[in-house]
Amino acid sequence: MTIDTDLPDFPALLLTKDGDATNAAFGTMRHADLMASEAGGDVLVEVSHSSLNYKDGLAITGAAPVVRRWPMVPGIDFVGTVSASDSPDYQPGDSVIATGWGMGETHLGAYAAYARVPAGFLVPKPDGLSAAECMAIGTAGYTAMLCVQALEGAGVTPDKGPILVTGAAGGVGSVAVSILAKLGYAVWAASGRPELADYLTGLGAAQILSREEVAAAKGPMGKERWAGAVDVAGGDTLAQVLAQTQYGGAVAACGLADSLGLKTTVAPFILRNVSLLGVDSVMTPFETRRTAWARLATDLPKEALAAATNTVLVKDVLPLAGAILKGQVKGRTVVQIKDGF
Ligand code: NDP
């Protein structure tokens, strides 16, 4: 079977480059404009929801050169229904999720009524999560689960001591706090927004720390304070998180909200046996992705997810792209695509 490219045009948010500037405008696309894989095996998905992630903010505003193909449809994740498939793994009507794989960067992304992707980008939607809940989780929440799994793999169990989550009021942070609390960890939430303390406590945080206090210089090794950490910040924050991790602990590093840089010493590694665990959500192998999504359906309390979620129509998403880069977006933002233009 071949995916029909003569289907009716559909709405999309399109990014174009104008000198050094990025323009974002709503328009229409032809199915023939969607990217076909040379190897075949593509799946055409009618997108129901996407979400707003930090990387979408970078792409839409042009604040960092994450877009490497023009024009681009932003949106690094989606949930939707297969409408046509050249892959034996997916049939029309299947509910599917895609995160990463360069969508919104090198492959046309999710802020469009349809997406065409290789079957390898997809995982089946797990039972127990609605489409909207899947994108309330989205790339950020799924990354939070990968961080939790990384800490578990390093032997960080709830009895070892508290777990620090940096950028706790953001997308990755909010979901990480919720999952870790449900799993029985004492969660210390570090946030630059003291006014969101009640929100973080409601997600399950046992203690709130200020962003500045965590990142303040304490030398190569500070007091041992936490058994593990989920760090979304990088930079001085990550350096100080490592310096305050207790003997045998581990830090899952997934982000750069503070900085891409990391100036540290080897002291935490060679004197305290601390592990630094890198977490990437973009190219994760299929089985790891499927396991993470299955666990998200069971280990993330629905009430916490709802408390951490706002929903916007895609036609209203543009102002939020700048806000997420300024750390002004709370929790997760679902972007409704179907009937959202
Ligand atoms: P959000 O913008 O939702 O959250 C980031 C949070 O970081 C902010 O809400 C804020 O939380 C905190 N923050 C902002 N600025 C700083 C700063 N200068 N120093 C310390 N903390 C700061 O983004 P996401 O949660 O979606 O993503 C977080 C990071 O993880 C991003 O860097 C993103 O690129 C990365 N990421 C990486 C993935 C991967 O595959 N490795 C996948 C998904 C995201 P608060 O107000 O509570 O302090």
Short mmCIF file of C-alpha atoms and ligand atoms in Angstrom, two decimals:
data_model
loop_
_atom_site.label_atom_id
_atom_site.label_comp_id
_atom_site.label_asym_id
_atom_site.label_seq_id
_atom_site.Cartn_x
_atom_site.Cartn_y
_atom_site.Cartn_z
CA MET A 1 0.00 0.00 0.00
CA THR A 2 1.20 3.53 -0.70
CA ILE A 3 0.14 6.57 1.26
CA ASP A 4 -2.09 8.76 -0.93
CA THR A 5 -0.54 12.22 -1.41
CA ASP A 6 -3.64 13.63 -3.17
CA LEU A 7 -5.66 13.95 0.03
CA PRO A 8 -7.14 17.39 0.85
CA ASP A 9 -4.85 20.13 2.19
CA PHE A 10 -4.73 20.60 5.95
CA PRO A 11 -3.81 23.34 8.48
CA ALA A 12 -0.36 23.67 10.01
CA LEU A 13 1.92 26.08 11.85
CA LEU A 14 4.84 26.80 9.56
CA LEU A 15 8.25 28.20 10.48
CA THR A 16 10.21 29.99 7.79
CA LYS A 17 13.59 31.68 7.91
CA ASP A 18 13.95 35.37 7.11
CA GLY A 19 17.63 36.27 7.37
CA ASP A 20 18.51 35.53 10.98
CA ALA A 21 14.88 35.70 12.10
CA THR A 22 12.35 32.88 12.38
CA ASN A 23 8.80 33.59 11.21
CA ALA A 24 5.92 31.53 12.58
CA ALA A 25 2.59 31.64 10.72
CA PHE A 26 -0.45 29.43 10.32
CA GLY A 27 -1.11 28.15 6.80
CA THR A 28 -2.09 25.08 4.85
CA MET A 29 -0.03 22.14 3.70
CA ARG A 30 -0.41 19.54 1.00
CA HIS A 31 0.00 15.87 1.83
CA ALA A 32 2.64 15.80 -0.91
CA ASP A 33 4.65 18.28 1.25
CA LEU A 34 4.99 15.76 4.09
CA MET A 35 8.34 14.01 4.20
CA ALA A 36 8.46 10.51 2.74
CA SER A 37 11.17 8.07 3.82
CA GLU A 38 13.40 6.73 1.08
CA ALA A 39 13.22 3.29 2.68
CA GLY A 40 9.39 3.34 2.79
CA GLY A 41 7.44 2.05 5.78
CA ASP A 42 5.91 5.42 6.61
CA VAL A 43 2.81 5.95 8.70
CA LEU A 44 0.35 8.84 8.18
CA VAL A 45 -1.12 9.98 11.48
CA GLU A 46 -4.02 12.34 12.11
CA VAL A 47 -2.64 14.29 15.06
CA SER A 48 -5.02 14.89 17.94
CA HIS A 49 -2.70 16.51 20.50
CA SER A 50 0.88 17.70 20.78
CA SER A 51 2.53 19.55 23.65
CA LEU A 52 4.78 22.51 24.33
CA ASN A 53 8.34 21.63 25.23
CA TYR A 54 11.39 23.78 25.85
CA LYS A 55 12.75 22.77 22.44
CA ASP A 56 9.52 23.97 20.77
CA GLY A 57 10.13 27.34 22.41
CA LEU A 58 13.63 27.42 20.93
CA ALA A 59 12.35 26.44 17.47
CA ILE A 60 9.40 28.83 17.28
CA THR A 61 11.31 31.87 18.56
CA GLY A 62 14.56 30.97 16.79
CA ALA A 63 16.39 31.48 20.11
CA ALA A 64 18.68 28.55 19.27
CA PRO A 65 19.31 26.89 15.91
CA VAL A 66 17.36 23.71 16.57
CA VAL A 67 15.53 23.91 13.21
CA ARG A 68 17.72 22.57 10.44
CA ARG A 69 15.23 22.31 7.58
CA TRP A 70 12.98 25.05 6.19
CA PRO A 71 10.08 25.43 6.10
CA MET A 72 9.52 23.49 9.33
CA VAL A 73 6.45 22.42 11.24
CA PRO A 74 7.33 22.70 14.96
CA GLY A 75 6.12 20.25 17.58
CA ILE A 76 8.43 17.53 18.85
CA ASP A 77 5.75 15.09 20.01
CA PHE A 78 2.24 13.93 19.19
CA VAL A 79 -0.49 11.46 19.87
CA GLY A 80 -2.94 10.58 17.14
CA THR A 81 -4.69 7.98 15.04
CA VAL A 82 -3.13 6.16 12.10
CA SER A 83 -5.00 7.09 8.93
CA ALA A 84 -2.79 5.19 6.46
CA SER A 85 0.25 2.97 6.84
CA ASP A 86 2.96 1.47 4.69
CA SER A 87 4.25 -0.41 7.73
CA PRO A 88 3.09 -3.88 8.78
CA ASP A 89 3.44 -2.74 12.41
CA TYR A 90 0.60 -0.18 12.31
CA GLN A 91 -2.92 -0.25 10.89
CA PRO A 92 -5.45 2.53 10.24
CA GLY A 93 -7.27 3.28 13.48
CA ASP A 94 -4.32 2.48 15.77
CA SER A 95 -3.58 5.05 18.48
CA VAL A 96 0.09 6.00 18.47
CA ILE A 97 2.58 8.28 20.21
CA ALA A 98 5.75 9.84 18.79
CA THR A 99 8.43 11.78 20.66
CA GLY A 100 11.75 13.09 19.42
CA TRP A 101 13.54 11.65 16.38
CA GLY A 102 14.21 15.16 15.11
CA MET A 103 10.53 16.09 14.69
CA GLY A 104 10.30 19.86 14.68
CA GLU A 105 14.05 20.03 13.96
CA THR A 106 14.93 18.00 10.86
CA HIS A 107 11.63 16.17 10.30
CA LEU A 108 8.28 17.98 9.93
CA GLY A 109 6.68 18.07 13.36
CA ALA A 110 3.39 17.87 15.17
CA TYR A 111 1.69 21.28 15.00
CA ALA A 112 -0.21 20.20 11.89
CA ALA A 113 -3.36 18.19 11.33
CA TYR A 114 -1.28 15.34 9.86
CA ALA A 115 2.20 13.98 10.40
CA ARG A 116 3.98 11.44 8.24
CA VAL A 117 6.73 9.55 10.03
CA PRO A 118 8.72 6.32 9.72
CA ALA A 119 7.13 3.55 11.79
CA GLY A 120 10.26 3.53 13.96
CA PHE A 121 9.28 6.92 15.44
CA LEU A 122 6.11 5.43 16.94
CA VAL A 123 5.04 3.49 20.01
CA PRO A 124 1.49 2.22 20.49
CA LYS A 125 -0.48 4.37 22.93
CA PRO A 126 -0.59 2.49 26.24
CA ASP A 127 -3.94 1.45 27.67
CA GLY A 128 -4.92 3.51 30.67
CA LEU A 129 -3.94 6.90 29.28
CA SER A 130 -6.22 9.13 27.20
CA ALA A 131 -4.79 10.94 24.19
CA ALA A 132 -4.79 14.24 26.11
CA GLU A 133 -3.05 12.59 29.09
CA CYS A 134 -0.35 11.23 26.78
CA MET A 135 0.54 14.74 25.70
CA ALA A 136 0.11 16.11 29.22
CA ILE A 137 3.05 13.77 29.77
CA GLY A 138 4.62 14.38 26.36
CA THR A 139 8.36 14.50 25.76
CA ALA A 140 9.05 16.25 29.07
CA GLY A 141 7.12 13.75 31.18
CA TYR A 142 8.49 10.79 29.28
CA THR A 143 11.99 12.19 29.86
CA ALA A 144 11.19 12.45 33.56
CA MET A 145 10.36 8.74 33.55
CA LEU A 146 13.62 7.94 31.73
CA CYS A 147 15.44 9.86 34.50
CA VAL A 148 13.62 7.87 37.18
CA GLN A 149 14.50 4.63 35.41
CA ALA A 150 18.14 5.74 35.19
CA LEU A 151 18.26 6.41 38.94
CA GLU A 152 16.63 3.05 39.65
CA GLY A 153 19.18 1.37 37.38
CA ALA A 154 21.96 2.99 39.42
CA GLY A 155 20.54 1.48 42.60
CA VAL A 156 18.95 4.64 44.02
CA THR A 157 16.05 3.32 46.08
CA PRO A 158 13.71 5.28 48.38
CA ASP A 159 15.49 4.05 51.52
CA LYS A 160 18.81 5.62 50.41
CA GLY A 161 17.70 9.20 51.08
CA PRO A 162 15.98 12.17 49.44
CA ILE A 163 15.95 12.88 45.71
CA LEU A 164 16.45 16.40 44.44
CA VAL A 165 14.55 17.60 41.37
CA THR A 166 15.77 20.86 39.82
CA GLY A 167 13.51 23.08 37.71
CA ALA A 168 10.78 21.39 39.67
CA ALA A 169 7.92 23.61 38.52
CA GLY A 170 8.73 23.07 34.84
CA GLY A 171 7.54 20.21 32.64
CA VAL A 172 10.20 17.55 33.32
CA GLY A 173 10.44 18.65 36.94
CA SER A 174 6.71 18.54 37.71
CA VAL A 175 6.32 15.03 36.32
CA ALA A 176 9.53 13.82 38.00
CA VAL A 177 8.31 15.12 41.38
CA SER A 178 4.95 13.37 40.89
CA ILE A 179 6.42 10.01 39.86
CA LEU A 180 9.12 9.93 42.52
CA ALA A 181 6.65 10.85 45.28
CA LYS A 182 4.28 8.09 44.13
CA LEU A 183 7.18 5.60 44.19
CA GLY A 184 7.88 6.46 47.83
CA TYR A 185 10.92 8.73 47.49
CA ALA A 186 11.26 11.83 49.68
CA VAL A 187 11.35 14.49 46.96
CA TRP A 188 13.15 17.80 47.43
CA ALA A 189 11.94 20.24 44.81
CA ALA A 190 14.31 23.05 43.78
CA SER A 191 12.53 25.97 42.14
CA GLY A 192 13.19 29.59 41.26
CA ARG A 193 9.50 30.34 41.81
CA PRO A 194 8.75 30.39 45.56
CA GLU A 195 5.16 31.33 44.78
CA LEU A 196 4.68 27.80 43.39
CA ALA A 197 5.58 26.05 46.66
CA ASP A 198 1.98 24.92 47.27
CA TYR A 199 1.77 23.58 43.73
CA LEU A 200 4.94 21.52 44.26
CA THR A 201 3.80 20.27 47.64
CA GLY A 202 0.53 19.23 45.99
CA LEU A 203 2.50 17.14 43.48
CA GLY A 204 4.16 15.34 46.38
CA ALA A 205 7.30 17.35 47.20
CA ALA A 206 8.39 16.85 50.80
CA GLN A 207 10.63 19.92 50.87
CA ILE A 208 11.08 23.03 48.71
CA LEU A 209 14.55 24.46 48.07
CA SER A 210 15.40 27.70 46.31
CA ARG A 211 17.14 27.49 42.95
CA GLU A 212 19.82 29.94 44.13
CA GLU A 213 20.60 28.02 47.29
CA VAL A 214 21.13 24.77 45.38
CA ALA A 215 23.38 26.43 42.81
CA ALA A 216 25.42 28.56 45.24
CA ALA A 217 29.12 27.65 45.14
CA LYS A 218 30.12 25.26 47.91
CA GLY A 219 33.49 24.05 46.65
CA PRO A 220 34.24 20.73 44.95
CA MET A 221 32.38 18.76 47.62
CA GLY A 222 29.61 20.19 49.76
CA LYS A 223 27.65 18.55 52.53
CA GLU A 224 26.08 15.25 51.40
CA ARG A 225 22.38 16.09 51.05
CA TRP A 226 20.61 13.80 48.58
CA ALA A 227 20.89 10.22 47.38
CA GLY A 228 20.05 11.16 43.84
CA ALA A 229 18.82 13.94 41.61
CA VAL A 230 16.96 14.68 38.41
CA ASP A 231 18.63 17.73 36.90
CA VAL A 232 17.07 19.76 34.09
CA ALA A 233 19.43 22.71 34.48
CA GLY A 234 23.05 21.79 33.69
CA GLY A 235 25.65 24.50 34.28
CA ASP A 236 26.49 25.64 37.82
CA THR A 237 23.31 24.00 39.08
CA LEU A 238 24.43 20.55 37.94
CA ALA A 239 27.96 21.13 39.26
CA GLN A 240 26.57 21.92 42.70
CA VAL A 241 24.02 19.11 42.57
CA LEU A 242 26.90 16.68 42.00
CA ALA A 243 28.94 18.25 44.80
CA GLN A 244 26.10 17.68 47.28
CA THR A 245 25.18 14.13 46.27
CA GLN A 246 25.86 11.57 48.98
CA TYR A 247 28.29 8.68 48.75
CA GLY A 248 27.23 6.15 46.06
CA GLY A 249 24.45 8.38 44.76
CA ALA A 250 23.54 9.22 41.18
CA VAL A 251 22.38 12.23 39.18
CA ALA A 252 20.29 11.92 36.01
CA ALA A 253 21.10 14.92 33.79
CA CYS A 254 18.67 15.67 31.00
CA GLY A 255 18.57 19.43 30.45
CA LEU A 256 20.26 22.78 30.02
CA ALA A 257 17.72 25.26 31.42
CA ASP A 258 20.58 26.91 33.32
CA SER A 259 23.44 26.31 30.88
CA LEU A 260 24.90 23.94 28.31
CA GLY A 261 28.20 24.23 30.15
CA LEU A 262 29.38 22.10 33.04
CA LYS A 263 32.37 23.19 35.09
CA THR A 264 33.00 20.70 37.83
CA THR A 265 35.75 18.62 39.37
CA VAL A 266 36.13 14.88 39.46
CA ALA A 267 35.89 14.94 43.27
CA PRO A 268 32.27 13.68 43.52
CA PHE A 269 33.09 10.83 41.13
CA ILE A 270 36.40 9.63 42.59
CA LEU A 271 35.86 10.43 46.26
CA ARG A 272 32.13 9.78 46.67
CA ASN A 273 31.48 7.23 43.95
CA VAL A 274 28.77 9.49 42.52
CA SER A 275 27.47 8.60 39.04
CA LEU A 276 26.44 11.13 36.41
CA LEU A 277 23.78 9.54 34.20
CA GLY A 278 23.07 11.07 30.81
CA VAL A 279 19.45 10.94 29.67
CA ASP A 280 18.37 11.45 26.06
CA SER A 281 14.75 11.03 25.02
CA VAL A 282 15.17 11.62 21.29
CA MET A 283 16.77 8.41 20.06
CA THR A 284 15.71 6.00 22.79
CA PRO A 285 15.38 2.39 21.54
CA PHE A 286 11.84 1.07 21.05
CA GLU A 287 11.72 -1.33 24.03
CA THR A 288 12.93 1.35 26.47
CA ARG A 289 10.34 3.76 25.11
CA ARG A 290 7.55 1.23 25.40
CA THR A 291 8.56 0.34 28.96
CA ALA A 292 8.68 4.00 29.97
CA TRP A 293 5.21 4.67 28.53
CA ALA A 294 3.78 1.56 30.23
CA ARG A 295 5.18 2.77 33.55
CA LEU A 296 3.82 6.28 32.98
CA ALA A 297 0.37 4.70 32.76
CA THR A 298 0.78 3.17 36.22
CA ASP A 299 3.36 5.17 38.21
CA LEU A 300 2.19 8.74 37.57
CA PRO A 301 -0.83 9.76 39.65
CA LYS A 302 -3.58 11.13 37.38
CA GLU A 303 -4.52 13.86 39.88
CA ALA A 304 -0.94 15.13 39.94
CA LEU A 305 -0.81 15.07 36.14
CA ALA A 306 -4.07 17.02 35.92
CA ALA A 307 -2.79 19.57 38.46
CA ALA A 308 0.36 20.05 36.37
CA THR A 309 -1.46 20.47 33.03
CA ASN A 310 -2.82 23.39 31.03
CA THR A 311 -4.41 22.93 27.61
CA VAL A 312 -4.29 25.42 24.74
CA LEU A 313 -5.54 25.32 21.18
CA VAL A 314 -2.66 25.32 18.73
CA LYS A 315 -3.86 28.69 17.37
CA ASP A 316 -3.01 30.18 20.79
CA VAL A 317 0.41 28.58 21.29
CA LEU A 318 2.73 31.27 19.88
CA PRO A 319 2.96 33.56 22.96
CA LEU A 320 3.84 30.55 25.10
CA ALA A 321 6.95 29.79 23.03
CA GLY A 322 8.78 32.78 24.51
CA ALA A 323 7.30 32.22 27.97
CA ILE A 324 8.66 28.67 28.29
CA LEU A 325 12.19 29.90 27.52
CA LYS A 326 11.87 32.43 30.34
CA GLY A 327 10.85 29.68 32.79
CA GLN A 328 7.38 31.20 33.08
CA VAL A 329 5.35 28.15 32.07
CA LYS A 330 4.12 26.01 34.96
CA GLY A 331 4.08 22.24 34.52
CA ARG A 332 2.96 20.86 31.21
CA THR A 333 1.05 22.43 28.33
CA VAL A 334 -1.07 20.24 26.06
CA VAL A 335 -1.49 21.68 22.57
CA GLN A 336 -4.80 20.62 21.04
CA ILE A 337 -4.28 20.10 17.31
CA LYS A 338 -7.55 18.50 16.15
CA ASP A 339 -10.10 21.35 15.89
CA GLY A 340 -7.39 23.64 17.32
CA PHE A 341 -6.61 25.85 14.28
P1 NDP B 1 10.42 23.92 31.22
O1 NDP B 1 10.71 25.26 30.68
O2 NDP B 1 9.01 23.48 31.37
O3 NDP B 1 11.10 23.77 32.66
C1 NDP B 1 12.42 24.19 32.92
C2 NDP B 1 12.47 24.69 34.34
O4 NDP B 1 13.83 24.93 34.69
C3 NDP B 1 11.79 26.05 34.54
O5 NDP B 1 10.41 25.94 34.70
C4 NDP B 1 12.47 26.50 35.81
O6 NDP B 1 11.84 25.83 36.90
C5 NDP B 1 13.88 25.94 35.67
N1 NDP B 1 14.85 26.94 35.22
C6 NDP B 1 14.68 27.90 34.29
N2 NDP B 1 15.79 28.63 34.17
C7 NDP B 1 16.69 28.11 35.05
C8 NDP B 1 18.02 28.45 35.40
N3 NDP B 1 18.66 29.48 34.83
N4 NDP B 1 18.62 27.72 36.35
C9 NDP B 1 17.99 26.68 36.94
N5 NDP B 1 16.73 26.32 36.66
C10 NDP B 1 16.09 27.04 35.71
O7 NDP B 1 11.24 22.89 30.32
P2 NDP B 1 11.15 21.29 30.30
O8 NDP B 1 10.86 20.82 31.68
O9 NDP B 1 10.32 20.86 29.18
O10 NDP B 1 12.66 20.94 29.94
C11 NDP B 1 13.67 21.14 30.91
C12 NDP B 1 15.04 20.94 30.28
O11 NDP B 1 15.18 19.59 29.88
C13 NDP B 1 15.28 21.79 29.05
O12 NDP B 1 16.62 22.22 29.06
C14 NDP B 1 15.03 20.83 27.92
O13 NDP B 1 15.75 21.19 26.76
C15 NDP B 1 15.54 19.54 28.52
N6 NDP B 1 14.93 18.35 27.93
C16 NDP B 1 15.78 17.37 27.53
C17 NDP B 1 15.30 16.21 27.01
C18 NDP B 1 16.24 15.12 26.67
O14 NDP B 1 15.91 14.26 25.85
N7 NDP B 1 17.42 15.08 27.26
C19 NDP B 1 13.86 16.02 26.78
C20 NDP B 1 13.02 17.09 27.34
C21 NDP B 1 13.58 18.23 27.87
P3 NDP B 1 11.58 26.56 38.30
O15 NDP B 1 10.80 27.79 37.98
O16 NDP B 1 10.86 25.57 39.13
O17 NDP B 1 12.95 26.89 38.84
#
